[in-house]
mmCIF file of C-alpha atoms in Angstrom:
data_model
loop_
_atom_site.group_PDB
_atom_site.id
_atom_site.type_symbol
_atom_site.label_atom_id
_atom_site.label_comp_id
_atom_site.label_asym_id
_atom_site.label_seq_id
_atom_site.Cartn_x
_atom_site.Cartn_y
_atom_site.Cartn_z
ATOM 1 C CA MET A 3 35.992 18.138 70.117
ATOM 2 C CA HIS A 4 33.955 15.780 72.254
ATOM 3 C CA ALA A 5 31.350 13.601 70.639
ATOM 4 C CA ARG A 6 27.826 14.537 71.584
ATOM 5 C CA LEU A 7 26.555 12.385 74.421
ATOM 6 C CA THR A 8 23.334 10.459 74.361
ATOM 7 C CA ARG A 9 21.256 9.508 77.356
ATOM 8 C CA HIS A 10 21.835 5.883 78.200
ATOM 9 C CA PRO A 11 19.216 4.188 80.310
ATOM 10 C CA GLY A 12 21.239 1.012 80.720
ATOM 11 C CA PRO A 13 19.562 -2.113 82.089
ATOM 12 C CA LEU A 14 21.471 -2.115 85.363
ATOM 13 C CA LYS A 15 21.044 1.573 86.059
ATOM 14 C CA ARG A 16 17.346 1.631 85.314
ATOM 15 C CA GLY A 17 16.858 -1.663 87.076
ATOM 16 C CA LEU A 18 18.014 -0.022 90.269
ATOM 17 C CA ALA A 19 15.538 2.825 90.033
ATOM 18 C CA ILE A 20 12.883 2.738 92.740
ATOM 19 C CA ALA A 21 9.271 3.667 92.325
ATOM 20 C CA ALA A 22 8.078 6.843 93.991
ATOM 21 C CA VAL A 23 6.563 6.012 97.346
ATOM 22 C CA ALA A 24 2.764 6.205 97.326
ATOM 23 C CA ALA A 25 0.335 5.781 100.161
ATOM 24 C CA THR A 26 1.463 2.222 100.717
ATOM 25 C CA GLY A 27 4.721 3.523 102.133
ATOM 26 C CA LEU A 28 6.624 0.537 100.835
ATOM 27 C CA ALA A 29 10.056 1.081 99.329
ATOM 28 C CA LEU A 30 12.320 -1.684 98.138
ATOM 29 C CA ALA A 31 15.728 -1.208 96.585
ATOM 30 C CA GLY A 32 18.540 -3.676 96.062
ATOM 31 C CA CYS A 33 18.719 -7.151 97.566
ATOM 32 C CA THR A 34 17.861 -8.178 101.118
ATOM 33 C CA LYS A 35 20.120 -10.616 102.915
ATOM 34 C CA ASP A 36 18.447 -13.341 104.973
ATOM 35 C CA SER A 37 19.865 -13.401 108.468
ATOM 36 C CA ALA A 38 18.590 -13.896 111.987
ATOM 37 C CA ASP A 39 21.954 -13.359 113.592
ATOM 38 C CA ASP A 40 23.002 -9.823 114.468
ATOM 39 C CA GLU A 41 26.588 -10.958 114.652
ATOM 40 C CA GLN A 42 26.703 -12.227 111.073
ATOM 41 C CA ALA A 43 29.793 -10.975 109.308
ATOM 42 C CA ALA A 44 29.321 -8.432 106.566
ATOM 43 C CA PRO A 45 29.671 -9.869 103.082
ATOM 44 C CA ASN A 46 32.788 -9.059 101.162
ATOM 45 C CA THR A 47 31.894 -6.431 98.609
ATOM 46 C CA PRO A 48 33.978 -6.437 95.431
ATOM 47 C CA ALA A 49 36.313 -3.466 95.356
ATOM 48 C CA VAL A 50 35.778 -0.982 92.567
ATOM 49 C CA SER A 51 38.878 -1.065 90.422
ATOM 50 C CA ALA A 52 40.011 1.389 87.794
ATOM 51 C CA ALA A 53 37.313 1.418 85.171
ATOM 52 C CA ALA A 54 37.741 -0.833 82.193
ATOM 53 C CA GLY A 55 38.811 1.523 79.472
ATOM 54 C CA ALA A 56 39.455 4.290 82.003
ATOM 55 C CA ASP A 57 42.521 5.194 79.985
ATOM 56 C CA LYS A 58 40.103 6.147 77.227
ATOM 57 C CA ILE A 59 38.572 8.905 79.366
ATOM 58 C CA CYS A 60 39.805 12.138 77.895
ATOM 59 C CA GLY A 61 42.583 13.825 79.820
ATOM 60 C CA ASP A 62 40.461 16.978 79.846
ATOM 61 C CA TYR A 63 38.352 15.370 82.556
ATOM 62 C CA LYS A 64 41.255 14.455 84.800
ATOM 63 C CA ASN A 65 43.206 16.207 87.558
ATOM 64 C CA LYS A 66 40.433 18.657 88.373
ATOM 65 C CA THR A 67 39.989 20.450 91.674
ATOM 66 C CA ILE A 68 36.523 20.397 93.214
ATOM 67 C CA GLY A 69 35.624 22.776 96.044
ATOM 68 C CA VAL A 70 33.113 21.208 98.455
ATOM 69 C CA VAL A 71 31.103 23.426 100.807
ATOM 70 C CA HIS A 72 29.572 21.540 103.757
ATOM 71 C CA LEU A 73 26.579 22.643 105.779
ATOM 72 C CA THR A 74 28.274 21.012 108.765
ATOM 73 C CA THR A 75 30.926 18.339 109.053
ATOM 74 C CA ALA A 76 29.160 17.331 112.275
ATOM 75 C CA ASP A 77 26.780 15.481 109.950
ATOM 76 C CA GLU A 78 28.507 12.153 109.338
ATOM 77 C CA ASN A 79 26.355 11.596 106.257
ATOM 78 C CA GLU A 80 28.018 14.526 104.492
ATOM 79 C CA ALA A 81 31.402 12.874 104.979
ATOM 80 C CA THR A 82 29.948 9.637 103.584
ATOM 81 C CA LEU A 83 28.791 11.443 100.433
ATOM 82 C CA VAL A 84 32.169 13.128 99.883
ATOM 83 C CA THR A 85 34.064 9.891 100.477
ATOM 84 C CA ALA A 86 31.908 8.274 97.797
ATOM 85 C CA LEU A 87 32.677 11.150 95.407
ATOM 86 C CA LYS A 88 36.358 10.479 95.976
ATOM 87 C CA GLU A 89 35.930 6.738 95.503
ATOM 88 C CA ALA A 90 34.120 7.269 92.190
ATOM 89 C CA SER A 91 36.837 9.651 91.017
ATOM 90 C CA THR A 92 39.569 7.171 91.895
ATOM 91 C CA ALA A 93 37.751 4.243 90.298
ATOM 92 C CA ALA A 94 37.451 6.196 87.047
ATOM 93 C CA GLY A 95 41.105 7.234 87.090
ATOM 94 C CA LEU A 96 40.138 10.910 87.247
ATOM 95 C CA ASP A 97 42.521 11.884 90.052
ATOM 96 C CA TRP A 98 40.280 14.715 91.210
ATOM 97 C CA THR A 99 41.287 16.744 94.265
ATOM 98 C CA PHE A 100 38.501 17.668 96.694
ATOM 99 C CA LYS A 101 38.971 20.750 98.853
ATOM 100 C CA GLU A 102 36.454 20.914 101.707
ATOM 101 C CA ALA A 103 35.119 23.863 103.697
ATOM 102 C CA ASP A 104 32.810 23.636 106.716
ATOM 103 C CA SER A 105 30.177 26.382 106.924
ATOM 104 C CA GLN A 106 29.081 25.128 110.379
ATOM 105 C CA GLY A 107 25.468 25.898 109.563
ATOM 106 C CA SER A 108 26.277 29.561 108.870
ATOM 107 C CA ALA A 109 25.064 31.251 105.685
ATOM 108 C CA GLU A 110 27.898 33.774 105.980
ATOM 109 C CA LYS A 111 30.540 31.044 106.195
ATOM 110 C CA SER A 112 29.072 29.227 103.199
ATOM 111 C CA GLN A 113 29.211 32.488 101.235
ATOM 112 C CA GLN A 114 32.846 32.966 102.225
ATOM 113 C CA ALA A 115 33.672 29.402 101.227
ATOM 114 C CA VAL A 116 32.159 29.774 97.750
ATOM 115 C CA SER A 117 33.943 33.089 97.253
ATOM 116 C CA THR A 118 37.241 31.512 98.305
ATOM 117 C CA PHE A 119 36.830 28.671 95.840
ATOM 118 C CA VAL A 120 35.940 31.126 93.068
ATOM 119 C CA ASN A 121 39.058 33.163 93.839
ATOM 120 C CA GLN A 122 41.147 29.978 93.807
ATOM 121 C CA GLY A 123 39.837 29.140 90.348
ATOM 122 C CA VAL A 124 38.667 25.609 91.135
ATOM 123 C CA ASP A 125 37.226 23.561 88.280
ATOM 124 C CA ALA A 126 33.861 23.072 89.966
ATOM 125 C CA ILE A 127 32.072 23.798 93.223
ATOM 126 C CA PHE A 128 29.967 21.227 95.042
ATOM 127 C CA LEU A 129 27.358 22.324 97.602
ATOM 128 C CA MET A 130 26.800 19.671 100.269
ATOM 129 C CA VAL A 131 23.475 20.362 102.048
ATOM 130 C CA VAL A 132 23.981 24.113 101.576
ATOM 131 C CA ASN A 133 21.074 26.357 100.642
ATOM 132 C CA THR A 134 21.502 28.043 97.247
ATOM 133 C CA ARG A 135 19.112 30.793 98.328
ATOM 134 C CA ASP A 136 21.822 32.115 100.655
ATOM 135 C CA LEU A 137 24.434 32.111 97.879
ATOM 136 C CA GLN A 138 22.923 33.892 94.902
ATOM 137 C CA ALA A 139 25.577 36.650 94.687
ATOM 138 C CA GLN A 140 28.406 34.136 95.108
ATOM 139 C CA LEU A 141 26.897 31.758 92.545
ATOM 140 C CA GLU A 142 26.673 34.643 90.085
ATOM 141 C CA ASP A 143 30.384 35.220 90.659
ATOM 142 C CA ALA A 144 31.058 31.541 89.986
ATOM 143 C CA LYS A 145 29.040 31.730 86.772
ATOM 144 C CA ASP A 146 30.968 34.816 85.656
ATOM 145 C CA ALA A 147 34.212 32.944 86.358
ATOM 146 C CA GLY A 148 33.050 29.952 84.322
ATOM 147 C CA ILE A 149 32.972 27.646 87.340
ATOM 148 C CA PRO A 150 30.051 25.196 87.331
ATOM 149 C CA VAL A 151 28.235 24.541 90.621
ATOM 150 C CA PHE A 152 26.690 21.192 91.534
ATOM 151 C CA GLY A 153 24.956 20.052 94.669
ATOM 152 C CA GLN A 154 23.564 17.349 96.864
ATOM 153 C CA TRP A 155 20.697 18.393 99.129
ATOM 154 C CA SER A 156 21.239 22.018 98.077
ATOM 155 C CA PHE A 157 17.551 22.898 98.618
ATOM 156 C CA SER A 158 16.946 24.079 95.058
ATOM 157 C CA GLU A 159 17.613 21.548 92.335
ATOM 158 C CA LEU A 160 16.082 23.938 89.794
ATOM 159 C CA ASP A 161 18.097 27.028 90.732
ATOM 160 C CA PRO A 162 19.315 28.362 87.353
ATOM 161 C CA LEU A 163 22.771 28.957 88.839
ATOM 162 C CA LEU A 164 23.088 25.266 89.689
ATOM 163 C CA VAL A 165 24.054 22.744 86.991
ATOM 164 C CA GLN A 166 22.531 19.723 88.728
ATOM 165 C CA ASP A 167 21.560 18.413 92.142
ATOM 166 C CA TYR A 168 21.329 14.616 92.092
ATOM 167 C CA THR A 169 19.454 14.341 95.390
ATOM 168 C CA PRO A 170 17.015 11.746 96.712
ATOM 169 C CA ILE A 171 13.356 12.736 96.876
ATOM 170 C CA PRO A 172 12.958 13.590 100.576
ATOM 171 C CA ALA A 173 9.207 12.924 100.593
ATOM 172 C CA ALA A 174 9.843 9.333 99.501
ATOM 173 C CA ASP A 175 11.802 8.027 102.478
ATOM 174 C CA ALA A 176 9.629 10.142 104.795
ATOM 175 C CA SER A 177 6.480 8.536 103.405
ATOM 176 C CA ALA A 178 7.896 5.067 103.924
ATOM 177 C CA LEU A 179 9.051 5.884 107.458
ATOM 178 C CA ALA A 180 5.743 7.545 108.369
ATOM 179 C CA GLN A 181 3.778 4.521 107.152
ATOM 180 C CA GLN A 182 6.102 2.245 109.109
ATOM 181 C CA MET A 183 5.621 4.380 112.225
ATOM 182 C CA PHE A 184 1.837 4.695 112.066
ATOM 183 C CA SER A 185 1.336 1.033 111.200
ATOM 184 C CA THR A 186 3.654 -0.088 114.005
ATOM 185 C CA LEU A 187 1.829 2.078 116.535
ATOM 186 C CA TYR A 188 -1.593 0.893 115.351
ATOM 187 C CA LEU A 189 -0.575 -2.718 115.790
ATOM 188 C CA GLU A 190 0.876 -2.099 119.252
ATOM 189 C CA HIS A 191 -2.053 0.072 120.390
ATOM 190 C CA PRO A 192 -5.227 -1.436 118.909
ATOM 191 C CA GLU A 193 -7.460 0.970 120.845
ATOM 192 C CA GLY A 194 -7.413 4.621 121.883
ATOM 193 C CA ASP A 195 -5.568 7.696 120.708
ATOM 194 C CA ILE A 196 -1.917 7.490 119.680
ATOM 195 C CA GLU A 197 0.186 10.555 120.470
ATOM 196 C CA VAL A 198 3.130 11.475 118.242
ATOM 197 C CA ALA A 199 5.382 14.538 118.464
ATOM 198 C CA LEU A 200 7.594 15.840 115.663
ATOM 199 C CA VAL A 201 11.185 17.059 115.977
ATOM 200 C CA ASN A 202 11.671 19.116 112.805
ATOM 201 C CA THR A 203 14.023 21.544 111.109
ATOM 202 C CA ASP A 204 13.300 24.677 109.114
ATOM 203 C CA LEU A 205 15.511 23.539 106.211
ATOM 204 C CA ASP A 206 13.696 24.076 102.915
ATOM 205 C CA ILE A 207 14.336 20.683 101.384
ATOM 206 C CA LEU A 208 13.107 18.808 104.453
ATOM 207 C CA ALA A 209 9.743 20.560 104.314
ATOM 208 C CA ALA A 210 8.686 17.703 102.032
ATOM 209 C CA ARG A 211 9.345 15.255 104.852
ATOM 210 C CA ASN A 212 7.185 17.289 107.202
ATOM 211 C CA ALA A 213 4.388 17.468 104.650
ATOM 212 C CA ALA A 214 4.550 13.709 104.074
ATOM 213 C CA VAL A 215 4.253 12.725 107.722
ATOM 214 C CA ARG A 216 1.445 15.220 108.344
ATOM 215 C CA SER A 217 -0.515 14.162 105.286
ATOM 216 C CA LEU A 218 -0.201 10.448 106.002
ATOM 217 C CA ALA A 219 -1.269 10.983 109.615
ATOM 218 C CA GLU A 220 -4.705 11.902 108.281
ATOM 219 C CA LEU A 221 -5.112 8.308 107.077
ATOM 220 C CA TYR A 222 -4.841 7.091 110.681
ATOM 221 C CA PRO A 223 -7.746 8.622 112.661
ATOM 222 C CA ARG A 224 -6.416 7.554 116.060
ATOM 223 C CA VAL A 225 -3.043 9.260 115.497
ATOM 224 C CA GLN A 226 -2.753 12.665 117.124
ATOM 225 C CA LEU A 227 0.204 14.864 116.120
ATOM 226 C CA VAL A 228 0.322 16.640 119.442
ATOM 227 C CA ASP A 229 3.296 18.972 118.951
ATOM 228 C CA SER A 230 6.202 20.027 116.749
ATOM 229 C CA ALA A 231 9.407 21.993 117.264
ATOM 230 C CA ASP A 232 12.504 22.886 115.206
ATOM 231 C CA ILE A 233 16.041 22.004 116.242
ATOM 232 C CA ASP A 234 18.819 24.595 116.541
ATOM 233 C CA PHE A 235 21.631 23.896 114.056
ATOM 234 C CA THR A 236 24.197 25.508 116.321
ATOM 235 C CA ASP A 237 23.425 22.819 118.917
ATOM 236 C CA ILE A 238 21.621 19.934 117.200
ATOM 237 C CA SER A 239 21.928 17.312 119.926
ATOM 238 C CA GLY A 240 21.381 19.728 122.798
ATOM 239 C CA SER A 241 18.337 21.377 121.242
ATOM 240 C CA THR A 242 16.867 17.965 120.365
ATOM 241 C CA LYS A 243 17.190 16.803 123.955
ATOM 242 C CA ARG A 244 15.569 19.989 125.239
ATOM 243 C CA ILE A 245 12.686 19.612 122.784
ATOM 244 C CA VAL A 246 12.144 15.953 123.657
ATOM 245 C CA ASP A 247 12.345 16.622 127.405
ATOM 246 C CA GLY A 248 9.686 19.284 126.915
ATOM 247 C CA PHE A 249 7.472 16.904 124.946
ATOM 248 C CA MET A 250 7.734 14.224 127.626
ATOM 249 C CA ALA A 251 6.862 16.684 130.391
ATOM 250 C CA LYS A 252 3.905 18.114 128.462
ATOM 251 C CA TYR A 253 2.519 14.824 127.127
ATOM 252 C CA PRO A 254 2.827 12.028 129.710
ATOM 253 C CA ASP A 255 1.055 9.586 127.372
ATOM 254 C CA LEU A 256 3.314 10.251 124.387
ATOM 255 C CA ASP A 257 3.767 7.129 122.250
ATOM 256 C CA ALA A 258 6.347 8.130 119.631
ATOM 257 C CA ILE A 259 8.721 10.824 118.430
ATOM 258 C CA TRP A 260 9.559 11.370 114.771
ATOM 259 C CA THR A 261 12.677 13.299 113.742
ATOM 260 C CA ASN A 262 13.463 14.474 110.223
ATOM 261 C CA TYR A 263 17.191 15.230 110.613
ATOM 262 C CA PRO A 264 19.778 12.466 111.119
ATOM 263 C CA VAL A 265 21.605 13.755 114.193
ATOM 264 C CA ALA A 266 18.333 14.354 116.043
ATOM 265 C CA GLY A 267 17.223 10.710 116.153
ATOM 266 C CA PRO A 268 19.896 9.263 118.460
ATOM 267 C CA ALA A 269 19.737 12.399 120.628
ATOM 268 C CA ALA A 270 15.991 11.959 121.054
ATOM 269 C CA ALA A 271 16.499 8.313 121.956
ATOM 270 C CA GLN A 272 19.063 9.218 124.614
ATOM 271 C CA SER A 273 16.619 11.618 126.290
ATOM 272 C CA ILE A 274 13.963 8.917 126.382
ATOM 273 C CA LEU A 275 16.417 6.383 127.813
ATOM 274 C CA ALA A 276 17.425 8.850 130.523
ATOM 275 C CA ALA A 277 13.776 9.411 131.425
ATOM 276 C CA ASP A 278 13.069 5.657 131.373
ATOM 277 C CA LYS A 279 10.011 6.189 129.168
ATOM 278 C CA ASP A 280 8.352 3.753 126.777
ATOM 279 C CA ILE A 281 8.387 6.033 123.728
ATOM 280 C CA LYS A 282 9.504 4.908 120.294
ATOM 281 C CA VAL A 283 11.747 6.998 118.024
ATOM 282 C CA PHE A 284 11.492 6.994 114.222
ATOM 283 C CA THR A 285 14.227 8.898 112.431
ATOM 284 C CA HIS A 286 16.012 9.443 109.111
ATOM 285 C CA VAL A 287 19.440 8.025 108.186
ATOM 286 C CA ALA A 288 20.828 8.505 111.662
ATOM 287 C CA GLN A 289 24.468 7.734 110.889
ATOM 288 C CA SER A 290 26.629 5.144 112.663
ATOM 289 C CA GLU A 291 25.212 6.141 116.055
ATOM 290 C CA GLY A 292 21.742 5.435 114.704
ATOM 291 C CA ILE A 293 22.815 2.037 113.391
ATOM 292 C CA THR A 294 24.142 1.122 116.826
ATOM 293 C CA ALA A 295 20.938 2.335 118.483
ATOM 294 C CA LEU A 296 18.751 0.405 116.051
ATOM 295 C CA LYS A 297 20.664 -2.803 116.791
ATOM 296 C CA ASP A 298 20.277 -2.287 120.558
ATOM 297 C CA PRO A 299 17.011 -3.942 121.712
ATOM 298 C CA LYS A 300 16.830 -1.576 124.703
ATOM 299 C CA ASN A 301 17.193 1.607 122.660
ATOM 300 C CA PRO A 302 13.885 3.278 121.699
ATOM 301 C CA LEU A 303 15.117 4.059 118.176
ATOM 302 C CA THR A 304 12.763 1.764 116.290
ATOM 303 C CA ALA A 305 13.051 2.345 112.539
ATOM 304 C CA MET A 306 14.898 4.477 110.006
ATOM 305 C CA PRO A 307 15.319 4.541 106.241
ATOM 306 C CA TRP A 308 18.833 4.389 104.811
ATOM 307 C CA LEU A 309 19.740 5.943 101.482
ATOM 308 C CA ASP A 310 22.337 4.566 99.103
ATOM 309 C CA PHE A 311 24.783 7.449 99.455
ATOM 310 C CA ASP A 312 27.292 5.783 97.147
ATOM 311 C CA TYR A 313 24.695 5.628 94.372
ATOM 312 C CA GLU A 314 23.968 9.320 94.849
ATOM 313 C CA SER A 315 27.621 10.378 94.694
ATOM 314 C CA TYR A 316 28.617 8.111 91.805
ATOM 315 C CA HIS A 317 25.806 9.553 89.711
ATOM 316 C CA SER A 318 26.808 13.057 90.774
ATOM 317 C CA VAL A 319 30.288 12.389 89.370
ATOM 318 C CA GLU A 320 28.667 11.177 86.164
ATOM 319 C CA GLY A 321 26.671 14.419 86.019
ATOM 320 C CA MET A 322 29.857 16.442 86.435
ATOM 321 C CA LEU A 323 31.580 14.471 83.677
ATOM 322 C CA THR A 324 28.581 15.094 81.441
ATOM 323 C CA HIS A 325 28.925 18.829 81.996
ATOM 324 C CA PHE A 326 32.671 18.775 81.404
ATOM 325 C CA ALA A 327 31.943 16.973 78.133
ATOM 326 C CA GLY A 328 29.947 19.962 76.926
ATOM 327 C CA GLU A 329 26.506 18.525 77.653
ATOM 328 C CA GLU A 330 24.119 19.436 80.425
ATOM 329 C CA PRO A 331 23.038 16.652 82.782
ATOM 330 C CA ASP A 332 19.327 16.049 83.231
ATOM 331 C CA ARG A 333 18.055 18.376 85.952
ATOM 332 C CA LEU A 334 15.312 15.898 86.866
ATOM 333 C CA GLU A 335 17.359 12.685 86.754
ATOM 334 C CA GLY A 336 16.988 12.303 90.500
ATOM 335 C CA TYR A 337 13.266 11.770 89.956
ATOM 336 C CA GLN A 338 13.648 9.494 86.937
ATOM 337 C CA ASP A 339 16.376 7.379 88.497
ATOM 338 C CA PRO A 340 15.891 7.857 92.247
ATOM 339 C CA VAL A 341 18.513 6.976 94.803
ATOM 340 C CA PRO A 342 17.656 3.526 96.246
ATOM 341 C CA PHE A 343 16.596 3.403 99.882
ATOM 342 C CA LYS A 344 15.142 0.979 102.375
ATOM 343 C CA VAL A 345 13.498 1.217 105.795
ATOM 344 C CA PHE A 346 15.279 -0.773 108.482
ATOM 345 C CA THR A 347 13.820 -1.870 111.820
ATOM 346 C CA LYS A 348 15.188 -3.694 114.819
ATOM 347 C CA ASP A 349 14.266 -6.938 113.082
ATOM 348 C CA THR A 350 16.400 -6.085 110.039
ATOM 349 C CA ALA A 351 19.088 -3.929 111.648
ATOM 350 C CA GLN A 352 21.726 -6.601 111.083
ATOM 351 C CA GLU A 353 21.466 -5.898 107.349
ATOM 352 C CA ILE A 354 23.046 -2.455 107.825
ATOM 353 C CA THR A 355 26.529 -3.890 107.682
ATOM 354 C CA GLY A 356 28.512 -1.140 106.027
ATOM 355 C CA ALA A 357 29.492 -3.456 103.191
ATOM 356 C CA GLY A 358 30.138 -1.593 99.983
ATOM 357 C CA VAL A 359 29.563 1.875 101.415
ATOM 358 C CA ALA A 360 32.496 4.161 100.710
ATOM 359 C CA ALA A 361 32.696 5.589 104.225
ATOM 360 C CA GLY A 362 32.213 2.200 105.857
ATOM 361 C CA ILE A 363 28.801 2.843 107.447
ATOM 362 C CA GLY A 364 25.288 2.067 106.384
ATOM 363 C CA TRP A 365 23.961 0.248 103.371
ATOM 364 C CA THR A 366 24.335 0.227 99.617
ATOM 365 C CA SER A 367 21.907 -1.441 97.216
ATOM 366 C CA GLN A 368 22.946 -4.818 95.831
ATOM 367 C CA ASP A 369 26.041 -4.637 98.047
ATOM 368 C CA GLY A 370 27.516 -2.141 95.594
ATOM 369 C CA LEU A 371 27.564 -4.554 92.671
ATOM 370 C CA TRP A 372 26.218 -1.775 90.451
ATOM 371 C CA LYS A 373 29.373 0.341 90.875
ATOM 372 C CA GLN A 374 31.813 -1.372 88.558
ATOM 373 C CA PRO A 375 29.398 -1.668 85.603
ATOM 374 C CA LEU A 376 28.509 2.015 85.943
ATOM 375 C CA VAL A 377 32.111 3.214 86.129
ATOM 376 C CA ASP A 378 33.097 0.909 83.289
ATOM 377 C CA THR A 379 30.784 2.816 80.944
ATOM 378 C CA TRP A 380 32.579 6.090 81.493
ATOM 379 C CA GLY A 381 35.610 5.186 79.394
ATOM 380 C CA SER A 382 33.463 4.933 76.274
ATOM 381 C CA LYS A 383 30.983 7.598 77.276
ATOM 382 C CA PHE A 384 33.545 10.342 77.839
ATOM 383 C CA PRO A 385 36.287 9.763 75.234
ATOM 384 C CA CYS A 386 38.640 12.348 73.791
#
């Protein structure tokens, strides 16, 4: 039998937790590197080796098969999260196999994928940005088969058919980005109205981002949110460009565009470049294309927060281990120990080096120095 687990705050783990973003819109996580040179080489991040005492992890946790259901593999961030899951598994000596299915934004395909994994008898199912509301019948089947279901950005962290969703708080990075956007525009336009248009999605979990930007706009009397439209997930880039072209035609004095979905930011910037307009773009975690755009002084993409995807996935693996040990992970841990994030601008774009991030893009807090200490605890935390 496994020994009962206890919650372990741990000085490093809790030290990395970020405060919920309030009206100040400031969010700091990890260490900032001083650099004025965009060409500075990325620091060498220590590789995560097999965990000290990994051989003490009970064999019951090893060699498991995890079925991953993607919303869309067109979202590079989803690949980053899965790569980090794999890295954490390897570092802990778990030798987990990850089978991936792409639902291509289709509820029907996500249902089919879950059913397939249930029929295959996988050890766990992982929903990657897939809405649990569309999967209730399939999740019931998984429960009946004794297959636990976890998620990241699964739109319902409290769904009773979901064991845990260790997901960042979407209103937090949106609040920081919105404050950055409104403050930047106020400084650049000290007089007169400031026109901002929103490129949104109808995804449940991102509604918090929409609410944050709309609420914070009320603190800036000269800001006018002139329009809003939702992208089409069957054609994210194309629909974004059509929306932005429409905004520019309808509002010739438009000052900024805000997008709440990663792929939309660079697409919006490309439309503005093509139209040769002076309109700034503020977006969320816009993948490697967004990093390139942010580093380009001519590109209108002006600021974006970046989440520590590795931190999210490593703690998801810990949650899965906790469940396999016969305990239930904390359903609200994502609020108590939030995923670190930081807003980057053109002035700090050189800090998004890719160092320490499992998929090789973006940013990880403290250059990933938290990884080894976290993984090293698992040998003693999950013994036979």
